[in-house]
Coordinates of C-alpha atoms in Angstrom, one line a residue:
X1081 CA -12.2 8.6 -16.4
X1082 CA -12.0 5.7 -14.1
X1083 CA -9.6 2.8 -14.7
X1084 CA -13.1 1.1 -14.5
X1085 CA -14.2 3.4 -17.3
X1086 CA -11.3 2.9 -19.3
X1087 CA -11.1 -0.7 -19.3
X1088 CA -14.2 -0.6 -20.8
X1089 CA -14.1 1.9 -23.1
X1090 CA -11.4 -0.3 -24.4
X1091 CA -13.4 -3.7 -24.5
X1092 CA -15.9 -1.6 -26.0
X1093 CA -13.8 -0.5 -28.3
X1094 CA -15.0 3.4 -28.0
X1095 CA -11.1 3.8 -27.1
X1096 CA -7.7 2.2 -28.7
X1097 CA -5.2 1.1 -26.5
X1098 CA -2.6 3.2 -28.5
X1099 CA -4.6 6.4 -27.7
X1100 CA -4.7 5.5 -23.4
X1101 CA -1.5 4.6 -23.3
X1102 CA 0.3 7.7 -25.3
X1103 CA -2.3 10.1 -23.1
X1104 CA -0.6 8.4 -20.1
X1105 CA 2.7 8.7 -21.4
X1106 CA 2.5 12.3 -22.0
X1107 CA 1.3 13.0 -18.5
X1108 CA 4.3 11.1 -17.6
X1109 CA 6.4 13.5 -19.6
X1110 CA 5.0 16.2 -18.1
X1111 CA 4.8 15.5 -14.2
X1112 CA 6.8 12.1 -13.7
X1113 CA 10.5 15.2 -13.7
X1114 CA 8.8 17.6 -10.8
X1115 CA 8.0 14.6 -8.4
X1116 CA 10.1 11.6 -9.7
X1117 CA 7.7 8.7 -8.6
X1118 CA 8.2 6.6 -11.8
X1119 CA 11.4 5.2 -12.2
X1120 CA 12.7 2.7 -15.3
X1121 CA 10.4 4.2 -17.4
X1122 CA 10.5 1.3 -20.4
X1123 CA 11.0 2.5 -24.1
X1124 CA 7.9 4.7 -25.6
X1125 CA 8.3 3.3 -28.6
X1126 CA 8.8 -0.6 -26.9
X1127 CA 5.6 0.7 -24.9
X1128 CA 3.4 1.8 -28.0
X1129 CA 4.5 -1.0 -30.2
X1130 CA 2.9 -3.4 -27.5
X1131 CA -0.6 -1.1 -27.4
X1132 CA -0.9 -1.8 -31.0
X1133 CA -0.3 -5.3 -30.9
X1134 CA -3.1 -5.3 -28.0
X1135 CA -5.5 -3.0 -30.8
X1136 CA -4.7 -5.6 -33.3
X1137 CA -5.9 -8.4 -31.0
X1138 CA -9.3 -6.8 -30.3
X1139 CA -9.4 -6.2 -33.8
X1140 CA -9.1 -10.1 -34.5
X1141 CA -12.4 -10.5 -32.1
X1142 CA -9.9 -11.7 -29.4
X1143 CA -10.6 -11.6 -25.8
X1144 CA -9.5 -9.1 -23.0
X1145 CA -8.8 -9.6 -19.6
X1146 CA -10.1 -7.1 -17.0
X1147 CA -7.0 -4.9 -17.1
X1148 CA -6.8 -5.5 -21.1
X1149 CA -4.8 -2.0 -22.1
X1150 CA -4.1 -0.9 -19.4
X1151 CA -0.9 1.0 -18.3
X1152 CA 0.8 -0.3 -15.3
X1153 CA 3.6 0.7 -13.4
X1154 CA 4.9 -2.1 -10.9
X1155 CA 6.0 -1.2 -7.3
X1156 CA 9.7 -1.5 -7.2
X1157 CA 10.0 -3.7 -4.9
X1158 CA 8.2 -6.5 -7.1
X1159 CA 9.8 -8.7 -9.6
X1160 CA 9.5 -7.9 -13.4
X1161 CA 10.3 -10.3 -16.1
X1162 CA 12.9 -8.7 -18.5
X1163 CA 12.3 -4.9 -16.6
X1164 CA 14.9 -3.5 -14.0
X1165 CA 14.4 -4.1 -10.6
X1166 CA 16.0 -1.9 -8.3
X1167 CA 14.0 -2.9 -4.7
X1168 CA 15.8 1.0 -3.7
X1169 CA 18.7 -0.6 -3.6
X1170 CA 22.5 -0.1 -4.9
X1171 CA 23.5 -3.8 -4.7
X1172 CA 19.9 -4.2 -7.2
X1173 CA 20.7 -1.2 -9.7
X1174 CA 21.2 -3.1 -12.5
X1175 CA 19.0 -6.1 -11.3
X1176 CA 17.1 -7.4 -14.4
X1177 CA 14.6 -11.0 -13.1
X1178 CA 13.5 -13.1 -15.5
X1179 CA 10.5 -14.1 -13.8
X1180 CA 7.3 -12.0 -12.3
X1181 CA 6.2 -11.4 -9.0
X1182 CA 2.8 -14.1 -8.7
X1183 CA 0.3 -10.9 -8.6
X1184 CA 2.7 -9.0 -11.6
X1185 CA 2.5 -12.2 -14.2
X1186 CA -1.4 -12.2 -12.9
X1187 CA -1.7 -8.3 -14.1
X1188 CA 0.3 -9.3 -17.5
X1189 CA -2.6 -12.1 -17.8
X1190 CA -5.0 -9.7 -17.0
X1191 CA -4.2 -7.1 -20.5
X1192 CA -2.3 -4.6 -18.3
X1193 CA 0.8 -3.3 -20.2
X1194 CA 3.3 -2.7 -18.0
X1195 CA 5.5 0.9 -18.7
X1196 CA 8.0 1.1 -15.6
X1197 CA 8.4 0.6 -11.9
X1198 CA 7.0 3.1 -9.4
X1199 CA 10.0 4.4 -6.5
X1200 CA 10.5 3.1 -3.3
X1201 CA 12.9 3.5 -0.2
X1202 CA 15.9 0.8 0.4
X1203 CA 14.2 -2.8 0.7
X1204 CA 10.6 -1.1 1.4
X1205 CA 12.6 -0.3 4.7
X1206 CA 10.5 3.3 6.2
X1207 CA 7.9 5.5 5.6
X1208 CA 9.9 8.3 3.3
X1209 CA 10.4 7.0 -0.4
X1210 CA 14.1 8.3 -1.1
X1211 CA 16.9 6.0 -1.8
X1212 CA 20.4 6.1 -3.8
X1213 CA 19.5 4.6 -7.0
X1214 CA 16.9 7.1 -8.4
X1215 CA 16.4 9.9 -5.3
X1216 CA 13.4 11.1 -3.8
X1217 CA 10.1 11.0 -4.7
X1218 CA 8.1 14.4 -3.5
X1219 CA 4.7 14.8 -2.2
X1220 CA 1.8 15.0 -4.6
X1221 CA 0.3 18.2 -3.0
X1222 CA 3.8 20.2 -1.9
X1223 CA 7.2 19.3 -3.7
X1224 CA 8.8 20.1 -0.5
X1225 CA 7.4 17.5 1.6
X1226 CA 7.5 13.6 1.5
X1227 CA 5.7 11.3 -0.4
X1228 CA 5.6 8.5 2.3
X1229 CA 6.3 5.2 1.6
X1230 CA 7.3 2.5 0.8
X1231 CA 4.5 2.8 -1.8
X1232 CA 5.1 6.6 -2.5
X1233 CA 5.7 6.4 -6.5
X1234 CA 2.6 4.5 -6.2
X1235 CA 0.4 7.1 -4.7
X1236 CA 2.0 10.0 -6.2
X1237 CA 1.5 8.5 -9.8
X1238 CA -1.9 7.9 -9.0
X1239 CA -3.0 11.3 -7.3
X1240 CA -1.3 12.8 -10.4
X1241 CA -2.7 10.6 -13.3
X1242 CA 0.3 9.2 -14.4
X1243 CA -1.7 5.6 -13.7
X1244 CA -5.1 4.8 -13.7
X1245 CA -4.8 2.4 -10.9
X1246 CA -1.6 1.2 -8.8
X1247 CA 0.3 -1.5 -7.0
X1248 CA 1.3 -1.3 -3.2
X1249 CA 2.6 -3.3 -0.6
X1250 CA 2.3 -3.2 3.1
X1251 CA 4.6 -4.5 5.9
X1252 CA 4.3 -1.6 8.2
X1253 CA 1.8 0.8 6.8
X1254 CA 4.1 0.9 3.4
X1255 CA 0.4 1.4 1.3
X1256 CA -1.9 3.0 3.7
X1257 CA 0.6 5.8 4.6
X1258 CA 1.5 6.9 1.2
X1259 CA -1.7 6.9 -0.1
X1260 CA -2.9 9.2 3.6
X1261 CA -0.3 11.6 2.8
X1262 CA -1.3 11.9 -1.5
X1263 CA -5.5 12.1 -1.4
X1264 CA -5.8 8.5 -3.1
X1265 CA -7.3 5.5 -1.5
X1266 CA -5.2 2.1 0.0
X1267 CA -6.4 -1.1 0.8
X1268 CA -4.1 -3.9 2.7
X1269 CA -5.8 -6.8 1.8
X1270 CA -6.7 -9.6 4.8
X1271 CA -3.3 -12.1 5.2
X1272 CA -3.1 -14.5 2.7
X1273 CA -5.5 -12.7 -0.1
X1274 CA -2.9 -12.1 -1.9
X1275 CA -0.2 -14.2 -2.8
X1276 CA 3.1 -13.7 -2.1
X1277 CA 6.3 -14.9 -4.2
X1278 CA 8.2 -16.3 -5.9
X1279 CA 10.4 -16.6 -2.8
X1280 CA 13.1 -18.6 -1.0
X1281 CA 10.9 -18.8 1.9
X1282 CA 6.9 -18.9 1.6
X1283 CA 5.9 -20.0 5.3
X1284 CA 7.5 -16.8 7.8
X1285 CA 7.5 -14.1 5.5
X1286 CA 3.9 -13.6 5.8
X1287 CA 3.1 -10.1 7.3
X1288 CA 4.1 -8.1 4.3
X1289 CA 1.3 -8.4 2.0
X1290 CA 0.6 -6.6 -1.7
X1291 CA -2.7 -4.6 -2.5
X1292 CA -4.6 -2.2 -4.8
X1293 CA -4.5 1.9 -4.9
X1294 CA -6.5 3.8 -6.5
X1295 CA -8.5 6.8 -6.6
X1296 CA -11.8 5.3 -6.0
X1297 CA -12.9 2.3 -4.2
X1298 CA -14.5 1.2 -7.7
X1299 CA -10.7 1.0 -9.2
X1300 CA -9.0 -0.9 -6.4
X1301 CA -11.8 -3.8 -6.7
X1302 CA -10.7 -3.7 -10.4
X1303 CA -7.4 -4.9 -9.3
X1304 CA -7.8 -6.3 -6.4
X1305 CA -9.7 -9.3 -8.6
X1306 CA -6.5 -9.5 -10.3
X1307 CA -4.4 -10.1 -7.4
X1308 CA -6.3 -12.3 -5.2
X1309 CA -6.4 -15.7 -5.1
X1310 CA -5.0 -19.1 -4.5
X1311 CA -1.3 -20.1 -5.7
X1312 CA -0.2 -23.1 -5.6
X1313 CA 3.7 -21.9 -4.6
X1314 CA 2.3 -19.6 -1.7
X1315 CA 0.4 -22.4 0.9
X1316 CA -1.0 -19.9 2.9
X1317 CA -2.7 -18.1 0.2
X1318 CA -6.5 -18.9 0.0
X1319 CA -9.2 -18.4 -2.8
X1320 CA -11.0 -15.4 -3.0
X1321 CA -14.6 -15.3 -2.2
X1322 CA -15.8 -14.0 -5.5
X1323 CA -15.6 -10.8 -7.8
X1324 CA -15.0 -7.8 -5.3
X1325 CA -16.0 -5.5 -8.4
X1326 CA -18.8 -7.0 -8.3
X1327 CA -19.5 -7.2 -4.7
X1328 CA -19.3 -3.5 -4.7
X1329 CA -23.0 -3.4 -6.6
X1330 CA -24.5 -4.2 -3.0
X1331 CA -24.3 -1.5 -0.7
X1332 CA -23.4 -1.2 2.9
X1333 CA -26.2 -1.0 5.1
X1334 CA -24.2 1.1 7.9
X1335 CA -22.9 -0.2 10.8
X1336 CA -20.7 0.0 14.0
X1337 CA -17.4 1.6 14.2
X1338 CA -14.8 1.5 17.1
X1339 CA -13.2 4.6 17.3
X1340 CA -9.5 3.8 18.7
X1341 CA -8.0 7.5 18.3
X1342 CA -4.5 8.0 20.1
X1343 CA -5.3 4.8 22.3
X1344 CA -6.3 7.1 25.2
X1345 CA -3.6 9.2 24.7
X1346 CA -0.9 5.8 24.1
X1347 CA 0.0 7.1 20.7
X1348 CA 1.7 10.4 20.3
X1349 CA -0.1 12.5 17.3
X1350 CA 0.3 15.6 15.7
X1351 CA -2.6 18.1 16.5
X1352 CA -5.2 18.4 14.1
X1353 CA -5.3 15.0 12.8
X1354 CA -7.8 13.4 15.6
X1355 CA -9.9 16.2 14.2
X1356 CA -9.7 15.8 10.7
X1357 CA -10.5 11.9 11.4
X1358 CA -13.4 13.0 14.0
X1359 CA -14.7 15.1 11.4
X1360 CA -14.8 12.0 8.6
X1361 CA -16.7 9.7 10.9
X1362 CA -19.3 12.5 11.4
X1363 CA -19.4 12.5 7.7
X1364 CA -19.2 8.6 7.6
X1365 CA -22.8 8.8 9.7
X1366 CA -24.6 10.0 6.7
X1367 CA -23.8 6.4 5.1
X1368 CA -25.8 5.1 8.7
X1369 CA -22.4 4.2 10.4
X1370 CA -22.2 5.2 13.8
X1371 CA -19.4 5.7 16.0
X1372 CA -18.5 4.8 19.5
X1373 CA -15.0 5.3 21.0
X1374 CA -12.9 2.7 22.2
X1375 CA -10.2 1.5 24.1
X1376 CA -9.3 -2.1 24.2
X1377 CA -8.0 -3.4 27.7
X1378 CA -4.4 -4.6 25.9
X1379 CA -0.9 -3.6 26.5
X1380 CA 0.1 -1.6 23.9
X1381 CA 3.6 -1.0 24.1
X1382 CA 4.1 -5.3 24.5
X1383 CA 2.0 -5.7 21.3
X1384 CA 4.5 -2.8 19.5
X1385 CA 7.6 -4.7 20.6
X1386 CA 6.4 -7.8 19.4
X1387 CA 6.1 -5.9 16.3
X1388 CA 9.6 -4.8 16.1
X1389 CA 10.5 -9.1 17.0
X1390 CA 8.8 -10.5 14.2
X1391 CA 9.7 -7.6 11.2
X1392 CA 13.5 -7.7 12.6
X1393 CA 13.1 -11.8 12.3
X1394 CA 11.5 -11.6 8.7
X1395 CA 12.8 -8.5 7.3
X1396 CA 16.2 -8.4 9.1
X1397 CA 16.9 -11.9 8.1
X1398 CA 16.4 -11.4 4.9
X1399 CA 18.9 -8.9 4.4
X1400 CA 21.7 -10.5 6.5
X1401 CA 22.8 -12.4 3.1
X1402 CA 23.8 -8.8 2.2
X1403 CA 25.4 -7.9 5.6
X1404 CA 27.0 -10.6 5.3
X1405 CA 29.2 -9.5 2.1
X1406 CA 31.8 -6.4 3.6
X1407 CA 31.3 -4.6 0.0
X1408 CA 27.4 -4.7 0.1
X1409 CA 26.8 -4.2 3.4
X1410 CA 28.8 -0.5 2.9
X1411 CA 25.8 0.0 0.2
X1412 CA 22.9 -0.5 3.2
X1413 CA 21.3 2.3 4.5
X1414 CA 22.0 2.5 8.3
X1415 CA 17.9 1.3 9.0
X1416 CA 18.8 -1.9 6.6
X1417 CA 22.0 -2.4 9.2
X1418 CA 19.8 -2.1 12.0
X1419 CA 16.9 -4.3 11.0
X1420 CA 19.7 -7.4 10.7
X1421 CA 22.0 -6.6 13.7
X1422 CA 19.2 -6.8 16.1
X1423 CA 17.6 -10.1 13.8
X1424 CA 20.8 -11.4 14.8
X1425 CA 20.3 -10.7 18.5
X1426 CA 17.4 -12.3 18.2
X1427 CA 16.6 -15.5 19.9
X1428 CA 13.9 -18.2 19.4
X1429 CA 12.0 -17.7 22.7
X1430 CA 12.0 -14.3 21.9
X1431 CA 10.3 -14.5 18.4
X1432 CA 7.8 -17.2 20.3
X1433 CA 7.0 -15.0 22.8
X1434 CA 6.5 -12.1 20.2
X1435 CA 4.0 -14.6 18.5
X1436 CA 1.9 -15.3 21.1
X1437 CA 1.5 -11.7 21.8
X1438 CA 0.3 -11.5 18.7
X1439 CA -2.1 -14.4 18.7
X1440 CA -3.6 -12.9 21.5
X1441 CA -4.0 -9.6 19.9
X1442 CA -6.1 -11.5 17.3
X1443 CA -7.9 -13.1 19.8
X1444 CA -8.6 -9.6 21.0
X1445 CA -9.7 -7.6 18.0
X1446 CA -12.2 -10.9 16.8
X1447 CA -13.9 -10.5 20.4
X1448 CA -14.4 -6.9 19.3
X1449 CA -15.1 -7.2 16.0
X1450 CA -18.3 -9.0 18.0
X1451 CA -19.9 -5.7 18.5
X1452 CA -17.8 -3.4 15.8
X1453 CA -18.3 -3.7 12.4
X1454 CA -15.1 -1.5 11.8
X1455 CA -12.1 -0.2 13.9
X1456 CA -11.0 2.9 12.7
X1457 CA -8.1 5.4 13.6
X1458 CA -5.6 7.9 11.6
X1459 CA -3.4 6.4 9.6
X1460 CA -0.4 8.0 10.2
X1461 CA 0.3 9.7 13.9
X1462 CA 1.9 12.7 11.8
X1463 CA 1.3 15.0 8.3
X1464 CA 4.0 14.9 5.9
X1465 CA 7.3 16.0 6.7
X1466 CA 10.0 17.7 5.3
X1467 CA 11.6 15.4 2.6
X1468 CA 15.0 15.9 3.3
X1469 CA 14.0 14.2 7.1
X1470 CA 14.4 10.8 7.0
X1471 CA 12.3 9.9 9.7
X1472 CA 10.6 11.9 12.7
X1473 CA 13.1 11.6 15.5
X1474 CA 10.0 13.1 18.1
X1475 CA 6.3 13.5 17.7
X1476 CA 4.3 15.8 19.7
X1477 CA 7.5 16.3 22.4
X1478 CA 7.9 12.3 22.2
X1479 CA 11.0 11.0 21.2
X1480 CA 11.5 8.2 18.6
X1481 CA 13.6 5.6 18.9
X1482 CA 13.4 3.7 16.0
X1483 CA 12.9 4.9 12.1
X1484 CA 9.5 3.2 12.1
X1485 CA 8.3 4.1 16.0
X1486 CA 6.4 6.6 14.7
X1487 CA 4.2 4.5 12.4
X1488 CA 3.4 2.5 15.8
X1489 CA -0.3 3.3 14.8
X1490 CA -0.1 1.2 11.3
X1491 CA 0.7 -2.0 13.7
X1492 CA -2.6 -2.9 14.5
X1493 CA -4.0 -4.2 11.5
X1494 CA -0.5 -6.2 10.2
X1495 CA 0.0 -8.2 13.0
X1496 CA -4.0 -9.1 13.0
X1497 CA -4.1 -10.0 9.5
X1498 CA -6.6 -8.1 8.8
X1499 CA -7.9 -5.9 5.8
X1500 CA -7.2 -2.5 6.5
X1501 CA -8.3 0.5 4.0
X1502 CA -6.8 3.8 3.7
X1503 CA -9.5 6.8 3.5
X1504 CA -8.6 10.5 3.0
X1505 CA -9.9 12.6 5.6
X1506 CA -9.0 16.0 4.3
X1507 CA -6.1 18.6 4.9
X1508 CA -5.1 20.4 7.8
X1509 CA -4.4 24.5 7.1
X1510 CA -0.9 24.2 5.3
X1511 CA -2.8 22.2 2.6
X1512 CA -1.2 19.0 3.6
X1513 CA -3.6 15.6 3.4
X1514 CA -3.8 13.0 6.0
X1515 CA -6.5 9.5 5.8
X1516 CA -7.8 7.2 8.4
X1517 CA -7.9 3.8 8.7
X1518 CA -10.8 1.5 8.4
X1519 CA -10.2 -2.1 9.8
X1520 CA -12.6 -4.9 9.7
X1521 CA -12.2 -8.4 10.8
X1522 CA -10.1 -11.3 8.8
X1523 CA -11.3 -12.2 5.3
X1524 CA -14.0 -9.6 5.5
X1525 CA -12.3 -7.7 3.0
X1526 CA -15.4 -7.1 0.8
X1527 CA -17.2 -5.8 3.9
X1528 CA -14.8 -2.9 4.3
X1529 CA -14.5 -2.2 0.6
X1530 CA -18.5 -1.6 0.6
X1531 CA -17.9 0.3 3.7
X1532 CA -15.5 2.5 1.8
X1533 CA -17.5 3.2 -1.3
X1534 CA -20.1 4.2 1.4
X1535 CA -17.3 6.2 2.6
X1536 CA -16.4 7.7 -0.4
X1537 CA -19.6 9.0 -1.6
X1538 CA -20.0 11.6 1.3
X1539 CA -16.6 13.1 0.5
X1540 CA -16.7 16.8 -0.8
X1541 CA -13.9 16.9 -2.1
X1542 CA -11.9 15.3 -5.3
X1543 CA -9.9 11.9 -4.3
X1544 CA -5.8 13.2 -6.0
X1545 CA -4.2 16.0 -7.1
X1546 CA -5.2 16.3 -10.6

């Protein structure tokens, strides 16, 4: 069933909390050891204690929130009141907050029972979800392959039915990537949809944003309606336009879509996945959205290095109050190092002019989102990888020269603030799964979630692993 279905099954009272959550638990059991995507796994006896006081409260004739019953477990890189939070990290291994992310207290509101944190690499940093506090997590489909990341417990969990539905976040492709590589659906949400915090800094920090998974389109509007919204403590949050659950019941009536591909051949990319994508969109034209290719007149590599500018100036100044202390910064992982020697190299002019390449990159994609209703191209420029790699060092006889070059292609859509959702596209003949990108313009977030469940109804083929 649906996390759609089973939320109201349980409203409904045609299901008890108790019985969801021990059926989820016991899949838990069963997979969670052969994969290892859910890590600080609470009590089951804590976790089943809270389902029945949830049955008693329906019981009582009171109400439930959207998620009511739910079982949810919290990306690791987001705060939970009174539950471990490791963010990958060493220095956080025994980190317990006593307050809630803004969108985790809003799930907690919302009836979700939370069980445990999903994995994640070192501060979020790369696309492979390993780290030195829990391990690895391994690819849904092949054990010997990556999950992606930074959202790979998330995805994994999902595409296995450990969790109805799933938390992500995204910096630099941290949810579209993971879910591409598991068979599950991602959406980045537009900038500002979402509210970030608590945090010491609410006004910079703004290109990392959190989002729904799921394994339908259906299920990510289920939580993306907890999420959204207004906070008072994040100022560049805004209000949501209305239910996007809701919204779905009105179809998409097709459209344009700009094709971007490899950028004319900018962005290295493992053969076979321009096909696979090439092959969706054909698909995609049963749902009346047409294709055209496309090739914006912009410099590429400029707008990629004023990617690298701003993450090292947000990201790598966050961590240099860790660098800063000789013992912890032994405990960072050599990408954490790097992210915060070159934020300190960084100068003000520099970060400007890194800015104003990407306001003119916005100013770009609005002019073409004049004649394109989407933008779409692969999500990720490779297939999974072995998970002992850390990071492709060269892609398709390119070499990389940073851990996150080879997610250039997830740039695009971060530093334009816009919604980008994660499709799967299929596998390529080792059985490995790839997705594609849809992008539409700012705020028109509940465009390109209609556009997906368009999307999603021509698919052949059953969204996880399960």
């Amino acid at each position: 069933m649906s996390a759609v279905d089973l939320a109201e099954a349980i409203r409904l009272r045609r299901l008890s909390v108790r019985e969801l959550v021990a059926a989820f638990l016991d899949r838990i059991d069963a997979v969670n050891p052969l994969v290892n995507a859910i890590v600080s796994l609470r009590e089951r006896s804590d976790i089943l204690r809270e389902a029945d006081a949830a049955d008693a409260h329906l019981a009582q004739g009171g109400p439930a929130g959207s998620l009511f019953g739910l079982p949810m477990a919290i990306k690791d890189l987001a705060m939970t009141r009174g539950l471990r939070t490791s963010f990958g990290s060493p220095i956080f291994a025994d980190f317990v907050p006593q307050e809630d992310d803004f969108f985790v207290e809003r799930i907690r509101k919302a009836g979700g029972i939370i069980i445990g944190k999903t994995n994640v690499p070192e501060f979020g940093l790369g696309s492979n979800t390993y780290n030195n506090v829990f391990g690895p997590t391994l690819n849904a489909f092949d054990p010997a392959l990556t999950a992606g990341g930074s959202s790979g417990g998330a995805a994994v969990a999902l595409a296995l039915d450990m969790v109805p539905v799933a938390d992500g976040s995204d910096f630099g492709g941290s949810l579209r990537n993971p879910a591409a590589w598991n068979n599950v659906f991602g959406f980045r949400p537009s900038q500002g949809l979402v509210p970030g915090g608590p945090d010491l800094e609410v006004f910079h920090a703004q290109m990392g944003i959190d989002g729904p998974m799921g394994r339908s389109i259906s299920d990510m509007a289920l939580l993306l309606d907890v999420q959204a919204g207004y906070h008072p403590h994040a100022p560049l949050s805004w209000e949501k336009p209305g239910s996007f659950l809701e919204g779905l019941a009105t179809p998409a009536s097709g459209g344009r879509v700009g094709w971007l591909g490899d950028l004319g051949g900018h962005l290295p990319v493992e053969p076979g996945i321009l096909d696979l994508c090439e092959a969706a969109l054909g698909r995609f034209a049963e749902a009346s959205f047409l294709t055209e290719p496309l090739l914006p007149d912009f410099d590429f590599e400029a707008l990629w290095q004023a990617f690298v500018v701003l993450r090292q100036a947000s990201s790598g100044s966050a961590l240099k109050v860790h660098y800063d202390d000789p013992l912890k910064r032994a405990l960072l992982k050599p990408e954490a190092v790097w992210e915060v020697e070159n934020a300190m190299r960084l100068t003000a002019p520099q970060i400007r002019a890194a800015s104003v390449i990407r306001t003119s990159w916005h100013r770009t994609l609005l002019s073409l989102f004049e004649h394109f209703d989407l933008i779409a191209l692969p999500t990720a420029q490779v297939f999974p990888f072995d998970v002992g790699t850390h990071w492709p060092s060269e892609v398709a006889g390119r070499t990389m020269d940073s851990y996150h070059r080879w997610m250039q292609v997830s740039a695009f859509a971060t530093l334009g603030g816009c919604p980008a959702l994660n499709v799967p596209v299929g596998f390529d003949d080792k059985g490995r799964p790839l997705g594609m990108q849809l992008i539409g313009r700012p705020r028109g977030d509940l465009a390109v979630l209609r556009a997906g469940a368009a999307y999603e109804a021509t698919l052949p083929w059953q969204v996880g692993a399960s």
